[in-house]
Amino acid sequence: MIKNLKITEFGDFQTPLKLAEKAARLIFEKYPYIKSILEPTCGIGNFIRASLKASNNLKSVYGWEINPEYIKTAKNIIYNDKKINMNLEQKDFFSVDWSLLPQDLTNSSLFIGNPPWVTNSELGRISSKNLPQKSNFQNHAGFEAITGKSNFDISEWMLIKIAEYISGKKAAMSFLVKTSVARKLFLHICKNKLLIKNIDIYKINTKKHFNVNVDACLLCSEGCTAPSKEYRASIYDSLSHQYPIKIMGYTKGNLVADIDTYNMLKNIDSQSEIPWRSGIKHDCSKVMEFNLKGDKLINGFQEQVDISKDYLYPMYKSSHIANDKFQDPVKYMLVTQKKIGMETDSIKILSPKTWTYLQSHKDKLDSRKSSIYKSAPKFSVFGVGDYSFNLWKIVISGLYKNIKFKLVGPFQEKPVVLDDTCYMMSFKSEEKAEFVYELLSSKVAGDFLDSIVFKDSKRPITVSILNRINLKQLALHLGLIEKYNFFFENGKQKQLNLF
Ligand SMILES: C[S@@+](CC[C@H](N)C(=O)[O-])C[C@H]1O[C@@H](n2cnc3c(N)ncnc32)[C@H](O)[C@@H]1O
């Protein structure tokens, strides 16, 4: 029996035979020319069994697996009545020299399976060496050279290797992977202009098949000889769906979730006239944030706090903004500066009680881990500037999947501030804020965002995504250009009268 640690180390989720069979039927219908297969991390061999059942054309089968117990089991249970050239070996994927692959894998071959579900950070935690060989775990040199990233799924490395191998060949690949890995592979294919076509992604219900909640899919693609003019990946709702629900694409170095909608709205994909920014960062919510109970301020240590309101601002967190029942602020934030790097000593004089409170929590504030606080004035915050104190804001949560903008005005005559899990653009003028809110909450803006955002990613909304929404183009789509000109291009009163 393999221990849990081993299961983690080897990203070990054996594919149930039924699922492997369903996938194999679809795969061999797509690629009827396949004569040889390689399952490079074959486990107990369910994908090999399923392939043998789905195809009558196979001449040779290769299976590699790092775990000797699994390869023994695979050898015992794979029934080879078709007299196929069968090669099942204990082998480490990362030790393979791909230039020495058997001749029969160079043409009409299929690379199939379900690679390990584990990231290098998880392996780091358990001091595992199950990584690409040249990739020293401390600096990930080998992998970073390919992807420029320091945290990666080891399956991503494996699939990149295989995609590069089939590029330009009469060969195909079909792997069950996390959806995020499939997307990264697609990006790699596009960026490196690999000779790969017909990229199809079928969503898999992992709860049903593996009893885990992970967004996963079957990714299929084929090598080809002509370079692609436009890379597209068709997304299917399940293995049984014949028609894609949307087509993922690649443009200007980025992936887009729905290339057809994107192409209709792509002129919106330019610079936002007003910058989107994150909320205020203080990394010490227990000291810097307060709930109001009756008329008492209570901090995160449940201490009743006696400070004046000078440096206190009503605030929202992501959960407040994403809530369908959007309510008045119930929390306050202590904001010690008006600008990044501003001196804080004057708080002592301007608001002695605030200073005494901050001093009483000096240890916690001084031990904030981020290096940004090291050379900053005492009790500093970040993500703060004039924009934080404008009375009108359009805000959105960076943590939740419901992509909804909210319009926020002053509360008790003070600007409402946000924590750093939220994004905002801010305004001095209520009318301008209302107009931009009208633009951003339109269906066109929603469709545009849906076309560029992957809702299943950890943080679907980011500042860089928001900064891609050009308000003028949005106004043009909505027939609101006169109003736009009034607010953004010093339009005349005459134009205002039009609406
Ligand atoms: C997610 S499981 C899937 C097993 C099999 N492909 C299937 O579909 O049932 C991943 C498999 O990869 C194996 N594995 C992990 N690291 C490996 C490596 N470096 N080389 C070869 N196999 C490896 C694990 O032992 C495990 O059996």
Short mmCIF file of C-alpha atoms and ligand atoms in Angstrom, two decimals:
data_model
loop_
_atom_site.label_atom_id
_atom_site.label_comp_id
_atom_site.label_asym_id
_atom_site.label_seq_id
_atom_site.Cartn_x
_atom_site.Cartn_y
_atom_site.Cartn_z
CA MET A 1 0.00 0.00 0.00
CA ILE A 2 1.48 3.35 -1.00
CA LYS A 3 1.50 5.95 1.75
CA ASN A 4 -0.17 9.34 1.38
CA LEU A 5 3.21 11.05 1.19
CA LYS A 6 4.08 8.99 -1.85
CA ILE A 7 0.70 9.78 -3.37
CA THR A 8 1.50 13.49 -3.02
CA GLU A 9 5.05 13.14 -4.28
CA PHE A 10 3.99 11.36 -7.42
CA GLY A 11 0.76 13.32 -7.95
CA ASP A 12 -0.92 9.97 -7.89
CA PHE A 13 -4.57 9.89 -8.99
CA GLN A 14 -5.06 6.70 -11.01
CA THR A 15 -7.65 7.24 -13.73
CA PRO A 16 -10.73 5.06 -13.20
CA LEU A 17 -10.93 2.51 -16.04
CA LYS A 18 -14.40 3.71 -17.10
CA LEU A 19 -13.21 7.28 -17.60
CA ALA A 20 -10.07 6.12 -19.42
CA GLU A 21 -12.27 4.01 -21.74
CA LYS A 22 -14.62 6.90 -22.49
CA ALA A 23 -11.66 9.18 -23.24
CA ALA A 24 -9.94 6.53 -25.38
CA ARG A 25 -13.05 5.99 -27.53
CA LEU A 26 -13.14 9.71 -28.31
CA ILE A 27 -9.37 9.92 -28.87
CA PHE A 28 -9.14 6.99 -31.31
CA GLU A 29 -12.14 8.27 -33.25
CA LYS A 30 -10.23 11.51 -33.70
CA TYR A 31 -6.93 9.90 -34.60
CA PRO A 32 -7.72 6.65 -36.49
CA TYR A 33 -4.20 6.58 -38.00
CA ILE A 34 -2.47 5.87 -34.67
CA LYS A 35 -0.25 2.76 -34.68
CA SER A 36 1.79 3.20 -31.51
CA ILE A 37 1.18 4.76 -28.14
CA LEU A 38 3.26 5.91 -25.19
CA GLU A 39 1.74 6.39 -21.73
CA PRO A 40 4.68 8.17 -20.06
CA THR A 41 3.39 7.98 -16.45
CA CYS A 42 1.16 4.94 -16.85
CA GLY A 43 0.46 3.96 -13.22
CA ILE A 44 -1.36 0.62 -13.19
CA GLY A 45 -2.04 1.10 -16.90
CA ASN A 46 -5.70 2.02 -17.25
CA PHE A 47 -5.11 4.28 -20.25
CA ILE A 48 -3.19 1.47 -21.94
CA ARG A 49 -6.00 -1.01 -21.29
CA ALA A 50 -8.53 1.51 -22.58
CA SER A 51 -6.47 2.20 -25.72
CA LEU A 52 -6.16 -1.52 -26.50
CA LYS A 53 -9.94 -1.78 -26.23
CA ALA A 54 -10.62 1.31 -28.37
CA SER A 55 -8.24 0.61 -31.26
CA ASN A 56 -7.62 -2.37 -33.52
CA ASN A 57 -4.70 -0.73 -35.30
CA LEU A 58 -2.12 -0.62 -32.54
CA LYS A 59 1.20 -2.28 -33.31
CA SER A 60 3.23 -1.16 -30.32
CA VAL A 61 2.54 0.10 -26.85
CA TYR A 62 5.01 1.78 -24.47
CA GLY A 63 4.33 2.48 -20.83
CA TRP A 64 6.66 4.18 -18.33
CA GLU A 65 6.02 4.51 -14.64
CA ILE A 66 8.27 5.54 -11.75
CA ASN A 67 6.59 3.33 -9.16
CA PRO A 68 7.83 -0.30 -9.45
CA GLU A 69 4.72 -1.70 -7.72
CA TYR A 70 2.48 -0.04 -10.30
CA ILE A 71 4.46 -1.27 -13.27
CA LYS A 72 4.30 -4.81 -11.81
CA THR A 73 0.52 -4.51 -11.49
CA ALA A 74 0.27 -3.07 -15.00
CA LYS A 75 2.24 -6.02 -16.42
CA ASN A 76 -0.13 -8.40 -14.64
CA ILE A 77 -3.41 -6.85 -15.67
CA ILE A 78 -2.78 -5.64 -19.22
CA TYR A 79 -4.13 -8.37 -21.42
CA ASN A 80 -2.26 -8.50 -24.71
CA ASP A 81 -4.21 -10.91 -26.89
CA LYS A 82 -3.50 -8.89 -30.05
CA LYS A 83 0.20 -9.81 -30.09
CA ILE A 84 1.20 -6.20 -29.81
CA ASN A 85 4.79 -5.12 -29.22
CA MET A 86 4.33 -4.32 -25.51
CA ASN A 87 7.00 -2.41 -23.54
CA LEU A 88 6.17 -1.61 -19.94
CA GLU A 89 9.12 -0.33 -17.93
CA GLN A 90 9.87 1.29 -14.65
CA LYS A 91 11.21 4.66 -15.77
CA ASP A 92 11.50 8.22 -14.54
CA PHE A 93 10.05 10.66 -17.09
CA PHE A 94 12.70 13.18 -16.19
CA SER A 95 15.55 10.81 -17.03
CA VAL A 96 14.43 10.21 -20.61
CA ASP A 97 16.53 11.31 -23.57
CA TRP A 98 13.82 12.23 -26.09
CA SER A 99 16.18 12.03 -29.04
CA LEU A 100 16.49 8.29 -28.39
CA LEU A 101 12.78 7.40 -28.46
CA PRO A 102 12.00 4.17 -30.38
CA GLN A 103 11.53 4.62 -34.12
CA ASP A 104 7.87 3.54 -34.04
CA LEU A 105 7.03 6.50 -31.80
CA THR A 106 8.20 9.01 -34.39
CA ASN A 107 5.26 8.54 -36.76
CA SER A 108 1.53 7.82 -36.35
CA SER A 109 2.04 7.81 -32.61
CA LEU A 110 -0.10 8.94 -29.72
CA PHE A 111 1.10 10.21 -26.34
CA ILE A 112 -1.66 9.55 -23.87
CA GLY A 113 -2.36 9.52 -20.15
CA ASN A 114 -2.80 11.44 -16.96
CA PRO A 115 0.44 12.98 -15.67
CA PRO A 116 1.11 13.65 -11.97
CA TRP A 117 -1.07 16.25 -10.22
CA VAL A 118 1.54 17.99 -8.14
CA THR A 119 3.39 21.29 -8.13
CA ASN A 120 7.06 21.83 -7.42
CA SER A 121 6.15 23.79 -4.24
CA GLU A 122 4.28 20.75 -2.92
CA LEU A 123 7.33 18.64 -3.75
CA GLY A 124 9.53 21.22 -2.02
CA ARG A 125 7.50 20.83 1.16
CA ILE A 126 8.17 17.09 1.27
CA SER A 127 11.77 17.41 -0.05
CA SER A 128 11.00 15.29 -3.10
CA LYS A 129 13.33 15.12 -6.07
CA ASN A 130 10.58 14.19 -8.53
CA LEU A 131 11.47 17.11 -10.79
CA PRO A 132 13.10 17.79 -14.12
CA GLN A 133 16.75 16.84 -13.62
CA LYS A 134 18.41 20.10 -14.55
CA SER A 135 15.93 21.97 -12.45
CA ASN A 136 17.64 22.55 -9.16
CA PHE A 137 14.72 22.94 -6.77
CA GLN A 138 16.15 26.04 -5.14
CA ASN A 139 16.26 28.08 -8.32
CA HIS A 140 14.33 25.94 -10.82
CA ALA A 141 16.86 26.81 -13.47
CA GLY A 142 15.76 24.22 -16.01
CA PHE A 143 12.09 24.98 -15.91
CA GLU A 144 12.39 28.71 -15.56
CA ALA A 145 14.48 28.77 -18.68
CA ILE A 146 11.38 27.47 -20.47
CA THR A 147 8.55 29.25 -18.71
CA GLY A 148 10.07 32.06 -16.65
CA LYS A 149 8.11 30.84 -13.64
CA SER A 150 9.20 29.51 -10.30
CA ASN A 151 6.05 27.61 -9.30
CA PHE A 152 4.78 25.05 -11.73
CA ASP A 153 2.86 21.84 -12.07
CA ILE A 154 5.33 19.12 -12.99
CA SER A 155 2.76 17.94 -15.56
CA GLU A 156 3.20 21.28 -17.33
CA TRP A 157 6.89 20.51 -17.82
CA MET A 158 6.02 17.00 -19.03
CA LEU A 159 3.39 18.21 -21.50
CA ILE A 160 5.67 20.91 -22.90
CA LYS A 161 8.26 18.21 -23.54
CA ILE A 162 5.69 16.08 -25.36
CA ALA A 163 4.19 18.98 -27.34
CA GLU A 164 7.67 19.94 -28.52
CA TYR A 165 8.25 16.33 -29.50
CA ILE A 166 5.04 15.97 -31.59
CA SER A 167 5.43 19.45 -33.15
CA GLY A 168 5.84 18.95 -36.90
CA LYS A 169 5.24 15.17 -36.72
CA LYS A 170 2.32 12.96 -37.64
CA ALA A 171 1.57 12.36 -33.98
CA ALA A 172 -1.01 13.32 -31.39
CA MET A 173 -1.26 13.90 -27.65
CA SER A 174 -4.21 13.45 -25.29
CA PHE A 175 -3.81 14.06 -21.59
CA LEU A 176 -6.02 14.49 -18.59
CA VAL A 177 -4.70 17.61 -16.84
CA LYS A 178 -5.71 20.52 -14.66
CA THR A 179 -7.41 23.16 -16.80
CA SER A 180 -4.78 25.67 -15.68
CA VAL A 181 -2.06 23.37 -17.03
CA ALA A 182 -3.91 22.94 -20.35
CA ARG A 183 -4.04 26.72 -20.69
CA LYS A 184 -0.35 27.12 -19.91
CA LEU A 185 0.48 24.48 -22.49
CA PHE A 186 -1.70 26.27 -25.06
CA LEU A 187 0.11 29.52 -24.29
CA HIS A 188 3.46 27.77 -24.73
CA ILE A 189 2.33 26.33 -28.08
CA CYS A 190 1.20 29.78 -29.28
CA LYS A 191 4.22 31.72 -28.00
CA ASN A 192 6.66 29.23 -29.46
CA LYS A 193 4.67 28.76 -32.67
CA LEU A 194 4.79 24.98 -32.34
CA LEU A 195 3.58 23.03 -35.35
CA ILE A 196 0.47 21.81 -33.58
CA LYS A 197 -3.15 21.95 -34.70
CA ASN A 198 -6.67 20.90 -33.71
CA ILE A 199 -6.38 21.73 -30.04
CA ASP A 200 -9.49 20.48 -28.21
CA ILE A 201 -10.19 20.74 -24.49
CA TYR A 202 -12.96 18.63 -22.90
CA LYS A 203 -14.03 19.49 -19.37
CA ILE A 204 -13.94 16.60 -16.88
CA ASN A 205 -16.06 16.24 -13.77
CA THR A 206 -13.28 15.54 -11.26
CA LYS A 207 -15.64 15.34 -8.31
CA LYS A 208 -17.41 12.43 -9.95
CA HIS A 209 -14.34 10.59 -11.25
CA PHE A 210 -11.59 11.37 -8.71
CA ASN A 211 -13.56 12.73 -5.75
CA VAL A 212 -11.53 15.97 -5.79
CA ASN A 213 -12.53 19.52 -6.62
CA VAL A 214 -10.08 20.52 -9.31
CA ASP A 215 -10.87 22.08 -12.69
CA ALA A 216 -9.54 19.47 -15.08
CA CYS A 217 -9.91 18.51 -18.72
CA LEU A 218 -8.81 16.17 -21.46
CA LEU A 219 -6.51 18.08 -23.77
CA CYS A 220 -6.07 16.72 -27.30
CA SER A 221 -3.94 18.02 -30.15
CA GLU A 222 -2.04 16.90 -33.24
CA GLY A 223 1.29 17.73 -34.80
CA CYS A 224 1.19 19.32 -38.26
CA THR A 225 3.62 20.53 -40.89
CA ALA A 226 2.27 23.99 -41.77
CA PRO A 227 2.59 26.84 -39.26
CA SER A 228 -0.70 28.03 -37.82
CA LYS A 229 -1.98 31.49 -38.78
CA GLU A 230 -4.13 31.68 -35.69
CA TYR A 231 -4.01 29.35 -32.70
CA ARG A 232 -7.42 28.36 -31.37
CA ALA A 233 -8.49 25.80 -28.78
CA SER A 234 -12.08 24.52 -28.80
CA ILE A 235 -13.58 24.10 -25.33
CA TYR A 236 -16.20 21.37 -24.86
CA ASP A 237 -18.44 21.10 -21.82
CA SER A 238 -17.77 17.35 -21.42
CA LEU A 239 -16.39 14.32 -23.24
CA SER A 240 -19.89 13.69 -24.64
CA HIS A 241 -20.33 17.14 -26.20
CA GLN A 242 -19.85 17.36 -29.94
CA TYR A 243 -19.85 21.12 -30.28
CA PRO A 244 -17.58 23.54 -28.46
CA ILE A 245 -19.09 26.01 -26.02
CA LYS A 246 -16.38 28.50 -26.87
CA ILE A 247 -13.04 28.89 -28.52
CA MET A 248 -10.02 29.99 -26.53
CA GLY A 249 -7.56 32.10 -28.49
CA TYR A 250 -4.27 33.94 -28.32
CA THR A 251 -3.76 37.58 -29.10
CA LYS A 252 -1.13 40.21 -28.29
CA GLY A 253 0.78 37.72 -26.14
CA ASN A 254 -2.27 36.90 -23.99
CA LEU A 255 -4.81 34.11 -23.91
CA VAL A 256 -8.45 35.06 -24.34
CA ALA A 257 -11.24 32.85 -23.04
CA ASP A 258 -13.62 33.45 -25.97
CA ILE A 259 -11.86 34.59 -29.12
CA ASP A 260 -15.01 35.05 -31.24
CA THR A 261 -16.65 37.45 -28.77
CA TYR A 262 -13.27 39.07 -28.21
CA ASN A 263 -12.81 39.72 -31.93
CA MET A 264 -16.17 41.52 -32.03
CA LEU A 265 -15.22 43.72 -29.08
CA LYS A 266 -11.46 43.89 -29.43
CA ASN A 267 -11.31 47.63 -29.96
CA ILE A 268 -12.23 47.94 -26.27
CA ASP A 269 -8.95 46.15 -25.49
CA SER A 270 -6.81 49.24 -25.16
CA GLN A 271 -5.75 51.38 -22.23
CA SER A 272 -8.21 52.53 -19.56
CA GLU A 273 -8.24 56.32 -19.39
CA ILE A 274 -8.47 56.24 -15.61
CA PRO A 275 -6.03 53.88 -13.91
CA TRP A 276 -7.34 50.96 -11.89
CA ARG A 277 -5.57 50.50 -8.58
CA SER A 278 -5.51 48.06 -5.68
CA GLY A 279 -6.88 49.07 -2.30
CA ILE A 280 -4.73 49.93 0.71
CA LYS A 281 -2.14 47.44 1.90
CA HIS A 282 -1.20 47.35 5.56
CA ASP A 283 -0.60 43.61 6.28
CA CYS A 284 -1.89 43.96 9.82
CA SER A 285 -5.68 43.81 9.76
CA LYS A 286 -5.98 43.00 13.48
CA VAL A 287 -4.40 46.35 14.34
CA MET A 288 -5.48 48.51 11.41
CA GLU A 289 -9.10 47.41 10.93
CA PHE A 290 -12.02 47.88 13.31
CA ASN A 291 -15.62 46.84 13.66
CA LEU A 292 -18.10 49.28 15.07
CA LYS A 293 -20.20 47.70 17.85
CA GLY A 294 -22.74 50.30 18.96
CA ASP A 295 -20.49 53.32 19.21
CA LYS A 296 -17.42 51.30 20.23
CA LEU A 297 -14.49 50.55 17.98
CA ILE A 298 -13.25 46.97 18.33
CA ASN A 299 -9.98 45.82 16.72
CA GLY A 300 -9.05 42.31 15.53
CA PHE A 301 -7.86 41.36 19.02
CA GLN A 302 -11.37 42.14 20.30
CA GLU A 303 -9.95 45.11 22.21
CA GLN A 304 -12.10 48.19 22.62
CA VAL A 305 -10.09 51.01 21.12
CA ASP A 306 -10.22 54.68 22.02
CA ILE A 307 -8.96 56.73 19.07
CA SER A 308 -10.31 59.80 17.35
CA LYS A 309 -11.78 59.62 13.87
CA ASP A 310 -9.05 61.74 12.18
CA TYR A 311 -7.20 58.82 10.63
CA LEU A 312 -10.15 56.44 10.41
CA TYR A 313 -11.99 55.72 7.17
CA PRO A 314 -15.01 53.57 6.46
CA MET A 315 -13.87 50.55 4.45
CA TYR A 316 -14.89 47.62 2.29
CA LYS A 317 -13.24 44.24 1.90
CA SER A 318 -13.74 41.92 -1.07
CA SER A 319 -16.48 39.98 0.72
CA HIS A 320 -18.50 43.18 1.23
CA ILE A 321 -18.20 44.17 -2.43
CA ALA A 322 -18.97 40.73 -3.83
CA ASN A 323 -22.03 40.34 -1.61
CA ASP A 324 -25.27 40.67 -3.58
CA LYS A 325 -26.71 42.63 -0.68
CA PHE A 326 -24.34 45.57 -0.92
CA GLN A 327 -24.57 47.47 2.34
CA ASP A 328 -23.13 50.54 4.00
CA PRO A 329 -19.63 50.01 5.42
CA VAL A 330 -19.48 48.27 8.80
CA LYS A 331 -15.72 48.42 9.23
CA TYR A 332 -13.12 51.16 9.56
CA MET A 333 -9.48 51.33 8.54
CA LEU A 334 -6.74 53.31 10.20
CA VAL A 335 -4.90 55.01 7.33
CA THR A 336 -1.71 56.58 8.61
CA GLN A 337 -0.56 58.32 5.44
CA LYS A 338 -2.02 60.28 2.55
CA LYS A 339 0.78 59.29 0.19
CA ILE A 340 3.33 56.50 0.03
CA GLY A 341 6.40 57.35 2.10
CA MET A 342 4.79 60.35 3.87
CA GLU A 343 6.17 61.01 7.35
CA THR A 344 4.07 59.66 10.21
CA ASP A 345 5.61 61.45 13.21
CA SER A 346 3.05 64.24 12.94
CA ILE A 347 0.31 61.77 14.06
CA LYS A 348 1.82 62.18 17.55
CA ILE A 349 0.82 65.83 17.56
CA LEU A 350 -2.26 65.80 15.35
CA SER A 351 -3.91 62.78 16.95
CA PRO A 352 -2.21 61.72 20.20
CA LYS A 353 -4.68 58.90 20.90
CA THR A 354 -4.04 57.37 17.47
CA TRP A 355 -0.30 57.59 18.10
CA THR A 356 -0.63 55.93 21.52
CA TYR A 357 -2.70 53.13 19.96
CA LEU A 358 -0.15 52.57 17.17
CA GLN A 359 2.69 52.58 19.71
CA SER A 360 0.86 49.99 21.79
CA HIS A 361 0.88 47.66 18.74
CA LYS A 362 4.34 48.67 17.56
CA ASP A 363 5.67 45.09 17.76
CA LYS A 364 3.07 43.73 15.40
CA LEU A 365 3.43 46.60 12.95
CA ASP A 366 7.24 46.52 13.04
CA SER A 367 7.33 42.79 12.39
CA ARG A 368 5.34 42.92 9.16
CA LYS A 369 7.17 40.54 6.83
CA SER A 370 7.05 42.35 3.49
CA SER A 371 10.32 44.12 2.70
CA ILE A 372 8.39 47.25 1.59
CA TYR A 373 7.93 48.23 5.25
CA LYS A 374 11.64 47.94 6.12
CA SER A 375 12.84 51.36 5.00
CA ALA A 376 9.44 53.07 5.18
CA PRO A 377 8.34 55.51 7.92
CA LYS A 378 6.93 53.92 11.08
CA PHE A 379 3.40 52.44 10.79
CA SER A 380 3.38 52.93 6.99
CA VAL A 381 0.70 51.67 4.65
CA PHE A 382 0.95 51.13 0.88
CA GLY A 383 -1.38 51.51 -2.09
CA VAL A 384 -2.31 54.95 -0.87
CA GLY A 385 -2.39 58.27 -2.72
CA ASP A 386 -4.71 61.17 -3.55
CA TYR A 387 -6.87 58.68 -5.41
CA SER A 388 -7.62 56.81 -2.15
CA PHE A 389 -9.34 59.89 -0.76
CA ASN A 390 -11.53 60.82 -3.73
CA LEU A 391 -15.14 60.65 -2.60
CA TRP A 392 -16.43 58.54 -5.51
CA LYS A 393 -15.17 55.13 -6.51
CA ILE A 394 -16.03 52.25 -8.80
CA VAL A 395 -14.94 49.10 -7.05
CA ILE A 396 -14.67 45.38 -7.75
CA SER A 397 -13.51 42.40 -5.73
CA GLY A 398 -10.32 40.67 -6.79
CA LEU A 399 -11.11 37.46 -4.95
CA TYR A 400 -14.61 36.48 -5.96
CA LYS A 401 -15.80 35.05 -9.26
CA ASN A 402 -18.85 37.26 -9.68
CA ILE A 403 -17.54 40.04 -11.84
CA LYS A 404 -19.69 42.97 -10.74
CA PHE A 405 -18.73 46.60 -10.39
CA LYS A 406 -20.20 48.68 -7.58
CA LEU A 407 -20.44 52.43 -7.31
CA VAL A 408 -19.36 53.73 -3.91
CA GLY A 409 -19.92 57.23 -2.59
CA PRO A 410 -18.84 58.89 0.64
CA PHE A 411 -20.07 57.46 3.94
CA GLN A 412 -20.63 59.82 6.85
CA GLU A 413 -18.93 62.47 4.70
CA LYS A 414 -15.72 60.49 4.43
CA PRO A 415 -14.29 58.63 1.44
CA VAL A 416 -14.69 54.87 1.69
CA VAL A 417 -11.37 53.01 1.37
CA LEU A 418 -10.71 49.42 0.30
CA ASP A 419 -8.37 46.73 1.47
CA ASP A 420 -5.82 45.32 -0.96
CA THR A 421 -8.03 42.45 -2.11
CA CYS A 422 -10.17 44.98 -4.03
CA TYR A 423 -9.60 47.16 -7.06
CA MET A 424 -10.97 50.62 -7.77
CA MET A 425 -10.90 53.68 -9.96
CA SER A 426 -11.72 56.91 -8.18
CA PHE A 427 -13.37 60.22 -9.05
CA LYS A 428 -13.83 63.68 -7.62
CA SER A 429 -17.10 64.12 -9.49
CA GLU A 430 -20.18 62.07 -8.68
CA GLU A 431 -21.59 62.59 -12.21
CA LYS A 432 -18.47 61.31 -13.90
CA ALA A 433 -18.35 58.31 -11.57
CA GLU A 434 -21.99 57.56 -12.39
CA PHE A 435 -21.30 57.77 -16.11
CA VAL A 436 -18.29 55.46 -15.97
CA TYR A 437 -20.30 53.09 -13.78
CA GLU A 438 -23.00 53.09 -16.48
CA LEU A 439 -20.34 52.09 -19.04
CA LEU A 440 -18.73 49.41 -16.91
CA SER A 441 -21.96 47.80 -15.77
CA SER A 442 -23.25 47.50 -19.35
CA LYS A 443 -23.72 44.14 -21.07
CA VAL A 444 -21.02 45.04 -23.60
CA ALA A 445 -18.45 45.55 -20.81
CA GLY A 446 -19.58 42.26 -19.21
CA ASP A 447 -19.24 40.40 -22.53
CA PHE A 448 -15.81 41.89 -23.11
CA LEU A 449 -14.61 40.88 -19.65
CA ASP A 450 -16.10 37.39 -20.05
CA SER A 451 -14.17 37.05 -23.30
CA ILE A 452 -10.78 37.80 -21.73
CA VAL A 453 -11.20 36.39 -18.23
CA PHE A 454 -10.82 32.77 -17.14
CA LYS A 455 -13.33 32.53 -14.33
CA ASP A 456 -11.89 29.31 -12.95
CA SER A 457 -8.50 30.88 -12.29
CA LYS A 458 -7.59 31.74 -8.69
CA ARG A 459 -7.85 35.48 -9.23
CA PRO A 460 -9.84 36.03 -12.42
CA ILE A 461 -9.85 39.82 -12.06
CA THR A 462 -6.56 41.68 -11.84
CA VAL A 463 -5.51 45.30 -12.23
CA SER A 464 -3.93 44.51 -15.58
CA ILE A 465 -7.19 42.97 -16.87
CA LEU A 466 -9.19 46.01 -15.70
CA ASN A 467 -6.72 48.44 -17.20
CA ARG A 468 -7.42 46.89 -20.61
CA ILE A 469 -10.97 48.33 -20.71
CA ASN A 470 -10.96 51.50 -22.80
CA LEU A 471 -13.89 53.66 -21.77
CA LYS A 472 -14.13 55.61 -25.02
CA GLN A 473 -14.48 52.45 -27.07
CA LEU A 474 -17.07 51.19 -24.61
CA ALA A 475 -18.97 54.46 -24.98
CA LEU A 476 -18.83 54.10 -28.79
CA HIS A 477 -20.30 50.60 -28.57
CA LEU A 478 -23.07 51.92 -26.34
CA GLY A 479 -23.85 55.04 -28.41
CA LEU A 480 -22.73 57.23 -25.52
CA ILE A 481 -19.85 59.07 -27.17
CA GLU A 482 -21.38 62.55 -26.70
CA LYS A 483 -21.66 61.95 -23.01
CA TYR A 484 -18.14 60.52 -22.98
CA ASN A 485 -16.78 63.62 -24.70
CA PHE A 486 -18.49 65.79 -22.14
CA PHE A 487 -16.77 64.10 -19.25
CA PHE A 488 -13.44 63.23 -20.81
CA GLU A 489 -12.77 65.77 -23.52
CA ASN A 490 -14.10 68.98 -21.99
CA GLY A 491 -17.33 68.73 -23.97
CA LYS A 492 -19.48 71.84 -24.06
CA GLN A 493 -22.66 72.45 -22.14
CA LYS A 494 -24.52 72.11 -25.46
CA GLN A 495 -23.50 68.46 -25.58
CA LEU A 496 -24.74 67.89 -22.06
CA ASN A 497 -28.15 69.15 -23.11
CA LEU A 498 -28.31 66.27 -25.58
CA PHE A 499 -28.90 63.92 -22.72
C1 LIG B 1 -2.14 11.03 -11.90
S1 LIG B 1 -1.37 9.46 -11.81
C2 LIG B 1 -2.02 8.74 -13.27
C3 LIG B 1 -1.60 7.36 -13.53
C4 LIG B 1 -2.02 6.86 -14.89
N1 LIG B 1 -1.45 7.70 -15.92
C5 LIG B 1 -3.52 6.87 -15.01
O1 LIG B 1 -4.04 7.62 -15.85
O2 LIG B 1 -4.19 6.15 -14.28
C6 LIG B 1 0.27 9.91 -12.17
C7 LIG B 1 1.25 8.76 -12.24
O3 LIG B 1 2.52 9.32 -12.54
C8 LIG B 1 3.51 8.56 -11.88
N2 LIG B 1 4.72 9.38 -11.85
C9 LIG B 1 4.98 10.42 -11.02
N3 LIG B 1 6.18 10.95 -11.30
C10 LIG B 1 6.68 10.24 -12.33
C11 LIG B 1 7.89 10.32 -13.07
N4 LIG B 1 8.82 11.23 -12.78
N5 LIG B 1 8.08 9.45 -14.09
C12 LIG B 1 7.14 8.50 -14.38
N6 LIG B 1 5.99 8.37 -13.70
C13 LIG B 1 5.76 9.23 -12.69
C14 LIG B 1 2.85 8.28 -10.53
O4 LIG B 1 3.46 7.22 -9.85
C15 LIG B 1 1.41 7.99 -10.94
O5 LIG B 1 1.22 6.62 -11.20
#
